[in-house]
XYZ file of C-alpha atoms in Angstrom:
463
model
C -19.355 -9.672 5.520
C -18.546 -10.891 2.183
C -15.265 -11.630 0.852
C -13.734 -12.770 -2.232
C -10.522 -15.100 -1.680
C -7.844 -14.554 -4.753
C -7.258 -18.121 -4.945
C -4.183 -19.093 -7.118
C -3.956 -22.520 -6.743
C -1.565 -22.379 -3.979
C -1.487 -23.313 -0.645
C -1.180 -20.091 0.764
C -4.210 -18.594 -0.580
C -6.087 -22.442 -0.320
C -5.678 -21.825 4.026
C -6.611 -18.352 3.616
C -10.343 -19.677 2.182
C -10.124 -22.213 4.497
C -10.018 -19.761 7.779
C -11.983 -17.587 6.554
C -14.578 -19.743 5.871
C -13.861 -21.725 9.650
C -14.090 -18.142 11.076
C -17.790 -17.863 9.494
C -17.899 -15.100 7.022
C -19.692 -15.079 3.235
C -16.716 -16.394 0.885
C -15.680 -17.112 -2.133
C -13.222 -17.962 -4.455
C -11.765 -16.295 -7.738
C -9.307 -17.070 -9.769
C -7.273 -14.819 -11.754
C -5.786 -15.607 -15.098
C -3.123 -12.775 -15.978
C -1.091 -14.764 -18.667
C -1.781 -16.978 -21.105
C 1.463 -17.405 -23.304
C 3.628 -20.347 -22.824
C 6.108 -19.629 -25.586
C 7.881 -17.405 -22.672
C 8.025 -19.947 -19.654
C 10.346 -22.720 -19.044
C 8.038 -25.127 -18.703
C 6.665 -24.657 -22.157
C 3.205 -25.719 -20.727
C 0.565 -23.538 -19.845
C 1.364 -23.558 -15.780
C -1.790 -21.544 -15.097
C -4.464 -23.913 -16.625
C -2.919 -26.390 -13.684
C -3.375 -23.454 -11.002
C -6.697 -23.102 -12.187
C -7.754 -26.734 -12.130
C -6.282 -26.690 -8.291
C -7.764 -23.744 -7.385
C -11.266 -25.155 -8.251
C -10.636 -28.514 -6.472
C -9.932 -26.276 -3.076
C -13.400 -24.510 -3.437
C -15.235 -27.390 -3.746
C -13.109 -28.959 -0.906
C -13.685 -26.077 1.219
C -17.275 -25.703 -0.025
C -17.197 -21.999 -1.703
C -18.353 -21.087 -4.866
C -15.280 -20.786 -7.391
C -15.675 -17.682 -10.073
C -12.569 -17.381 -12.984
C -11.607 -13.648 -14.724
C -9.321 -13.089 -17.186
C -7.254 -9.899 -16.581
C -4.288 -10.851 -19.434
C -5.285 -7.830 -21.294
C -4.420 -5.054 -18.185
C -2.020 -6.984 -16.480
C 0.122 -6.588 -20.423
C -0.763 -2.680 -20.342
C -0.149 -2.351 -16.245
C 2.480 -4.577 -15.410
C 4.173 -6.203 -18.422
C 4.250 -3.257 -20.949
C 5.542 -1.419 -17.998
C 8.596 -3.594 -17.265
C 9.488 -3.708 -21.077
C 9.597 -0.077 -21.024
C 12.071 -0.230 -18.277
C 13.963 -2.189 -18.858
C 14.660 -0.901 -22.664
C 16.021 2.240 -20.423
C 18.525 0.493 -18.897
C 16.599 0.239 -15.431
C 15.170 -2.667 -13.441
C 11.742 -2.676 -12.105
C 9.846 -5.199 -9.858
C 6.627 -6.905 -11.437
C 5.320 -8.079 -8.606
C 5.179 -4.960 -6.367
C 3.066 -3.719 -9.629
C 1.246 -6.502 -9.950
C -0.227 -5.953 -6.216
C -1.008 -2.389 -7.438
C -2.453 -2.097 -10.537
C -3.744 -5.752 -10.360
C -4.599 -7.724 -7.321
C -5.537 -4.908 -5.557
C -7.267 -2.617 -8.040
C -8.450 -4.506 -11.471
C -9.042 -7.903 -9.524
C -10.824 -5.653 -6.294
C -12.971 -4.125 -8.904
C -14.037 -7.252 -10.278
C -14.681 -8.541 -6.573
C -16.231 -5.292 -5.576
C -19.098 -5.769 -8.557
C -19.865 -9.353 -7.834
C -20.620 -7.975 -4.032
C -17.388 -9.035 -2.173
C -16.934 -6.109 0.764
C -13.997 -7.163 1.063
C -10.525 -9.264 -0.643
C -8.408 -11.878 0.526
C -5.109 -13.041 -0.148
C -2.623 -15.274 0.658
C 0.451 -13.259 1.314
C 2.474 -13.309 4.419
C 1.993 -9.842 6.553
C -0.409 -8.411 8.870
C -2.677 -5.023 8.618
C -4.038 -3.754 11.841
C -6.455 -0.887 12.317
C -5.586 2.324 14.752
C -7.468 5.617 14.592
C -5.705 8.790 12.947
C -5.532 12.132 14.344
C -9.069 13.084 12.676
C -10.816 9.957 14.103
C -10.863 8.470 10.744
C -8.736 4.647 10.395
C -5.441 4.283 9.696
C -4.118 1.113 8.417
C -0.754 -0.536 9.247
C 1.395 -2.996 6.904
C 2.984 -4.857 9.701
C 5.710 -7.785 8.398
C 4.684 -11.490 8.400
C 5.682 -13.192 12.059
C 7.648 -16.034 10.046
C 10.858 -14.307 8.831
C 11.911 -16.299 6.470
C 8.235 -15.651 4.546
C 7.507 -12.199 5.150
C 6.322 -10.264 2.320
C 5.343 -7.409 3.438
C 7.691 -5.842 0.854
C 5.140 -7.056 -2.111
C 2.402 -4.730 -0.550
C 4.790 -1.513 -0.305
C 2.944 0.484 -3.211
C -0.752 -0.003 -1.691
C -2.691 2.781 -0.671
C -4.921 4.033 2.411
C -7.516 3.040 0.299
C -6.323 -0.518 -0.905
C -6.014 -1.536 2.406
C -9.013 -1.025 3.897
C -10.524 -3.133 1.877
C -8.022 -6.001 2.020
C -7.297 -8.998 4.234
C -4.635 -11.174 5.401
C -5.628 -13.901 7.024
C -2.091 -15.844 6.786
C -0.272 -13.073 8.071
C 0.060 -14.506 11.768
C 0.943 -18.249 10.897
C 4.495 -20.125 9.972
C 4.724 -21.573 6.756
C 4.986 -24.839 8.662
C 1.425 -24.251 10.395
C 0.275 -23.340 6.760
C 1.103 -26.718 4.864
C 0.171 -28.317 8.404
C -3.504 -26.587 8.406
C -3.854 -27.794 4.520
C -2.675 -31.027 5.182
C -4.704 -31.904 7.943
C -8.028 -30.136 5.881
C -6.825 -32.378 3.147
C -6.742 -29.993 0.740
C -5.607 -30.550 -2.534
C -2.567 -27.505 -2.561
C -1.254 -29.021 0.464
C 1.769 -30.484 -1.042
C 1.865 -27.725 -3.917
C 5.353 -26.271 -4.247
C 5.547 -22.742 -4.084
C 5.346 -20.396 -7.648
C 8.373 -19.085 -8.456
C 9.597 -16.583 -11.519
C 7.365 -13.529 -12.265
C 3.648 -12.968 -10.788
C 1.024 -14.783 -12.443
C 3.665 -15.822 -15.956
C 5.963 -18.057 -14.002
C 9.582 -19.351 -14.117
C 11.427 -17.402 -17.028
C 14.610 -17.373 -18.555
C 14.131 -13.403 -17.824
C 16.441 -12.382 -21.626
C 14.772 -14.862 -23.795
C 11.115 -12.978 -22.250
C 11.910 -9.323 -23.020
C 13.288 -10.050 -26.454
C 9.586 -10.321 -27.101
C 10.266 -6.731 -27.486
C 13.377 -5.764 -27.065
C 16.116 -6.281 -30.297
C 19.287 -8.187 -28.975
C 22.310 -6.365 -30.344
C 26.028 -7.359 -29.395
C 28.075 -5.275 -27.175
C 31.150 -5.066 -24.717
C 32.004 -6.431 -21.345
C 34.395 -4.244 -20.271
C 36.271 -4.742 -16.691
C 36.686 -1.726 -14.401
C 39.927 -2.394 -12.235
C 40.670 -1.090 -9.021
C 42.866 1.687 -10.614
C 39.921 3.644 -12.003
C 38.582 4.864 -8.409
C 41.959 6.365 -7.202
C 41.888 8.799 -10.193
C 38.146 9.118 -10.728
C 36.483 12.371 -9.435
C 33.250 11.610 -8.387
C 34.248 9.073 -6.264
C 37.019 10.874 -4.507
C 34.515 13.547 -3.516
C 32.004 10.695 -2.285
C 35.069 9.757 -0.016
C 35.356 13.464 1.517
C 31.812 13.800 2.116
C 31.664 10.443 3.774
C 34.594 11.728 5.725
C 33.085 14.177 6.939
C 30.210 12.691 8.287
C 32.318 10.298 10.377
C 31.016 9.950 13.799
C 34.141 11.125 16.367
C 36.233 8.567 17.305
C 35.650 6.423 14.386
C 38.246 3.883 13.507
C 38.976 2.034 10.178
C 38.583 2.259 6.864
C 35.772 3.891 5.359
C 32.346 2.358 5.368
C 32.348 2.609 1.476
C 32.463 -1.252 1.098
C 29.613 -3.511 0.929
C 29.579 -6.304 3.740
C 26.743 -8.080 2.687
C 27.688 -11.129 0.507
C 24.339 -13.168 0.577
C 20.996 -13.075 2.425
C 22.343 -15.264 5.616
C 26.439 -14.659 4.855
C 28.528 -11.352 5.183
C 31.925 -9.978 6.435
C 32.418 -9.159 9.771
C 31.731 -5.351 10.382
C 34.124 -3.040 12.625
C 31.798 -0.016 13.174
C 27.864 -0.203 12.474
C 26.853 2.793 12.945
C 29.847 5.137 11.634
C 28.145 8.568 10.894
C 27.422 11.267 13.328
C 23.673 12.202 13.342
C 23.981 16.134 13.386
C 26.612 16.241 10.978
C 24.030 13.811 8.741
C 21.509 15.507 9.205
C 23.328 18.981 7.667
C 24.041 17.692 4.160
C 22.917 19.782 1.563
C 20.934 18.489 -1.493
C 24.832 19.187 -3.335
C 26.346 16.792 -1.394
C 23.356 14.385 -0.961
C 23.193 14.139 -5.074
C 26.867 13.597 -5.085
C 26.674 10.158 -2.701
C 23.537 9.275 -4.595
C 24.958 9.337 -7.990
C 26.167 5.901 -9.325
C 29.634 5.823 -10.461
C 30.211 6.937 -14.724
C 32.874 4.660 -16.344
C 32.045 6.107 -20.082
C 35.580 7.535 -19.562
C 37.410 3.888 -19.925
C 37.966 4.137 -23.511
C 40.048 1.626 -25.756
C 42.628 2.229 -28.323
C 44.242 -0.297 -31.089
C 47.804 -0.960 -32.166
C 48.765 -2.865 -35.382
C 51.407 -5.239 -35.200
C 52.682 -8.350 -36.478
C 52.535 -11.730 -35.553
C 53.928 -15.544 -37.051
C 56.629 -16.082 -38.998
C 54.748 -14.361 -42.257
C 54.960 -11.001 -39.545
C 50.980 -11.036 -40.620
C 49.487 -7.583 -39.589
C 47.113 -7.562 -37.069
C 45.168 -5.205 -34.362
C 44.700 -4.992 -30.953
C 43.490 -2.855 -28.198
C 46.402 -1.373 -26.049
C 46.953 -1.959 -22.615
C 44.194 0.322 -20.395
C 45.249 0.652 -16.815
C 41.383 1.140 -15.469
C 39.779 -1.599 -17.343
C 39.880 -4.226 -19.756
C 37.758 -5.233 -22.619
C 36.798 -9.235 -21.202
C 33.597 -10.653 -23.192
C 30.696 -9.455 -24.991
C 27.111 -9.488 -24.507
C 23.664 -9.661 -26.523
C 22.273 -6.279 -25.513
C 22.629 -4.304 -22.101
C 19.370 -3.850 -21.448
C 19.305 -7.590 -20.454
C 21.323 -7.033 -17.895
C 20.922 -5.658 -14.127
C 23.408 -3.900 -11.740
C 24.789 -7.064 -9.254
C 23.665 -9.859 -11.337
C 26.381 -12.488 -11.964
C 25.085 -15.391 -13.575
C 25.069 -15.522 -17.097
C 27.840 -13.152 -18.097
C 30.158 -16.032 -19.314
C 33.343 -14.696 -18.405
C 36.126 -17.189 -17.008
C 39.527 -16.943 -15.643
C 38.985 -15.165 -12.936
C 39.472 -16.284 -9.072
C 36.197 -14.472 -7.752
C 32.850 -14.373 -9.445
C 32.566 -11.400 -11.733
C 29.272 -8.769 -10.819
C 27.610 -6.306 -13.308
C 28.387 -3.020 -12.006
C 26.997 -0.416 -14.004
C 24.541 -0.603 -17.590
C 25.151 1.839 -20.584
C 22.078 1.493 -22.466
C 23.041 4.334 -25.051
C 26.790 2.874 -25.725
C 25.526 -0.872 -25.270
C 28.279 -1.389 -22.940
C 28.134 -3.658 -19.573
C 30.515 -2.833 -16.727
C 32.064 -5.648 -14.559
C 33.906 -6.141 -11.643
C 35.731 -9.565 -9.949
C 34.693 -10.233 -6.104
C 32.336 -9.229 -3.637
C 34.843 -6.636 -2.381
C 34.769 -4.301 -5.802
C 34.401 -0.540 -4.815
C 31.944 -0.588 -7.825
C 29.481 -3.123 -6.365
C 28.608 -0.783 -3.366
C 26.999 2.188 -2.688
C 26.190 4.159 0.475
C 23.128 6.531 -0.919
C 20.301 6.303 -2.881
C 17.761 8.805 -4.446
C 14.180 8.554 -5.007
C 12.243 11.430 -7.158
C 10.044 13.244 -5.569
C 6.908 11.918 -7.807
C 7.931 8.428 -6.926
C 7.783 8.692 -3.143
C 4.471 6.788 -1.734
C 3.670 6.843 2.047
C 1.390 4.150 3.133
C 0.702 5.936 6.205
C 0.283 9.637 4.737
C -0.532 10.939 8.028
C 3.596 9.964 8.795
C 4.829 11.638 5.894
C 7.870 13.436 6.115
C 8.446 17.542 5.523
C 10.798 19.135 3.528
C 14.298 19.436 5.491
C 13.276 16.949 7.484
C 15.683 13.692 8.220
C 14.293 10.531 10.155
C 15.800 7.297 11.089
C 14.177 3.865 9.367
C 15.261 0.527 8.707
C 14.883 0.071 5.007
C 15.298 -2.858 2.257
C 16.209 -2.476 -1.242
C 15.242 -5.945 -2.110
C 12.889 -9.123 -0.980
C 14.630 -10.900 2.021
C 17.487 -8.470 2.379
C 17.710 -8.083 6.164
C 16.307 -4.697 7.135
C 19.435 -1.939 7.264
C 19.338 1.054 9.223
C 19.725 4.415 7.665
C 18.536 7.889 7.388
C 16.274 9.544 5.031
C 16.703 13.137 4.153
C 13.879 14.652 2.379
C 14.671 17.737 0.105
C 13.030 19.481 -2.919
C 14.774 17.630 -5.100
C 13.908 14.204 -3.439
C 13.944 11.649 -0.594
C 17.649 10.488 -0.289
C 18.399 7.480 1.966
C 21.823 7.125 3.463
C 22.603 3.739 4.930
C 24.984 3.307 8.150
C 26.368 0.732 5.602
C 27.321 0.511 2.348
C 24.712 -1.648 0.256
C 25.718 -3.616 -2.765
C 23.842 -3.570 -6.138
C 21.490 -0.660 -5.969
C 19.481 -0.845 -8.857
C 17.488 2.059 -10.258
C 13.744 1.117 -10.710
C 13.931 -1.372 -7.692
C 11.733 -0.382 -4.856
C 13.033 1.265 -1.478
C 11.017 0.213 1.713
C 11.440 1.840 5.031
C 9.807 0.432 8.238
C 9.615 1.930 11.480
C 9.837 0.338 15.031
C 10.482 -3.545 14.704
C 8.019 -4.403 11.743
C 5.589 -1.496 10.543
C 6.180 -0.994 6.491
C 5.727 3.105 6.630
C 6.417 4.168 3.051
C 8.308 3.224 -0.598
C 9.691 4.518 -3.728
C 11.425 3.827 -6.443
C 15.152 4.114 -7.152
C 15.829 6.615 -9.491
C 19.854 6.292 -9.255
């Protein structure tokens, strides 16, 4: 069998060559170059010339031939053009999920595929296994990485049947400690090779100062939603009753509306973790499911000015009056910069807690804010994917109309997995979590796994 490595210059993908080459099959190694503009990285410097030079040093090392392709020109039309267009609409979406789909596993397999590779390789941390379907055909599983803290099974969420039977992981069963200590000991020269960081295959960015390639900055308000605005606001009072309603008997407590995630290893302690009833889930009504799934709208927080007079000369001047829900606290270069949970950046001081984006208007070029991890605007119990948007890796699993099933899903790389239930209806898959979930972010993917570790199916957010 032949098989083409996708060697990045990294050490992951370096011991993937490696034991595949120790395990006797036909290899070898190409590199992909999908970038080629330092104006938009950190670094200044073009970081993938250095990958390249690497990756050429661990073929020979390993003994392999070494090929190079640029794919610049699709990964700009498939990935890049793609998250410009997003993002311009106010949403967030995640480059490198696409990047595994339109790129690694499609343009770069094609490549492969013509220069007689039966197979590709990379270096990412997860497992596929092999099991026969109902029609005697194969089925292939996306089972997570066994080293938790590497897993990235979440990457690979939009590949197909298809993809994946003509892709291999060879990592998928190490620690990221065996992998440097494999390299190290084949003296390879990626064995002391930090890990990439920023966006696949352009690098570290400052993330605004990339999309203003194409997207105009243009000034706008930070406005700050207090507490006030959800005990008169409609939408989320009825959230409330239907999550009432659902209660499992014998529940105590508040209502699971809060978020008690604060980090990826740090959150509150949690009095009831699995609050709803099952039955009573499992009834809601696409009316009701829409309702929880549909982010809170603070276009109502509106400002007024008052003239009045100030100094000794009783100058006249103007100010906004006093607003009981919110606060006008800062302003911003454009909204569509922004995404819902970020904090960093925002430059707004004087408050005790860190301040959190909570909501986007794109259309008013507003951003919505709110001060501690505890906001009711931060959280959100439901989410909604469109029904074009919903992808099953393992088709013959998909769900039915009507149907509800239990998964544990993640909205986000590391998040912990979080058990919920998805509802399928005509309108689209909804996903109700036992838990409230903070910073649901519409074009983010959705990944559900069954059992301990099997990655079933994905979509993206769509509110």
């Amino acid at each position: 069998m032949k098989i083409c490595v996708g060697l990045s210059g990294g050490v992951d993908s370096s011991v993937a060559a490696l034991l595949l080459k120790q395990q006797g099959y036909d290899v070898f190694a190409m590199f992909m170059q999908n970038w080629n503009d330092a104006s938009t990285t950190l670094h200044g410097d073009c970081e993938w010339e250095e990958d390249k030079f690497v990756a050429e040093m661990v073929a020979r090392k390993i003994g392999i031939p070494f090929y190079y392709v640029d794919l610049s020109k699709t990964y700009r039309k498939r990935v890049v053009d793609y998250m410009f267009d997003e993002y311009a609409k106010g949403r967030t979406p995640n480059p490198d999920v696409l990047c595994n789909r339109e790129i690694k596993f499609d343009a770069f397999l094609e490549v492969a595929r013509k220069m007689g590779a039966d197979m590709v390789a990379t270096g990412h941390y997860c497992r596929k296994e092999e099991i026969e379907g109902p029609d005697g055909k194969p089925v292939y599983r996306i089972l997570e990485g066994v080293d938790p803290g590497k897993d990235q099974s979440y990457f690979l969420c939009q590949l197909s049947q298809d993809q994946l039977s003509k892709a291999i992981f060879p990592i998928g069963g190490l620690l990221k400690s065996e992998v440097r200590a494999i390299a190290k000991e084949a003296d390879l020269p990626s064995a002391e090779k930090k890990d990439s960081q920023g966006i696949c295959f352009v690098g570290k960015v400052d993330l605004p100062t990339f999309l203003k390639q194409k997207l105009a900055p243009a000034e706008g308000d930070v406005v700050e939603v207090y507490d006030a605005f959800y005990d008169s606001d409609a939408l989320y009072a009825e959230q409330c009753r239907i999550v009432e309603g659902i209660l499992r008997d014998g529940h105590t407590g508040p209502l699971p509306m809060i978020s008690h995630y604060i980090s990826e290893d740090k959150c509150t302690p949690v009095e009831d973790a699995h609050p709803f009833d099952t039955v009573k889930v499992s009834t809601l009504g696409e009316d009701a499911l829409k309702t929880l799934a549909s982010p809170i709208d603070y276009s109502s927080i509106r400002f007024e000015t008052e003239t009045y007079r100030s100094g000794k000369k009783h100058v006249r001047k103007t100010r906004y009056k006093d607003n009981p829900f919110g606060k006008i606290v800062g302003r911003h270069d454009g909204a569509q910069f922004y995404t819902i949970g970020q904090r960093k950046g925002l430059n707004i001081g004087g408050h005790r807690d860190s301040i959190f984006v909570l909501s986007t208007d794109v259309e008013r070029n507003i951003i919505y804010v709110g001060e501690g991890h505890t906001h009711k605007g931060l959280s959100r119990l439901c989410l909604r994917v469109a029904p074009d948007e919903i992808h099953w890796i393992r088709p013959d699993l998909a769900m039915r109309p009507g149907e509800m099933r239990r998964y544990r899903v993640r909205i986000r790389y590391r998040q912990p997995l979080q058990d919920a239930s998805l509802l399928l209806r005509d309108d689209g898959l909804y996903i109700l979590f036992d838990s409230a979930q903070r910073g649901i972010t519409a074009g983010q993917f959705a990944v559900w796994y069954a059992g301990d570790d099997e990655m079933t199916g994905s979509g993206v957010i769509s509110r």
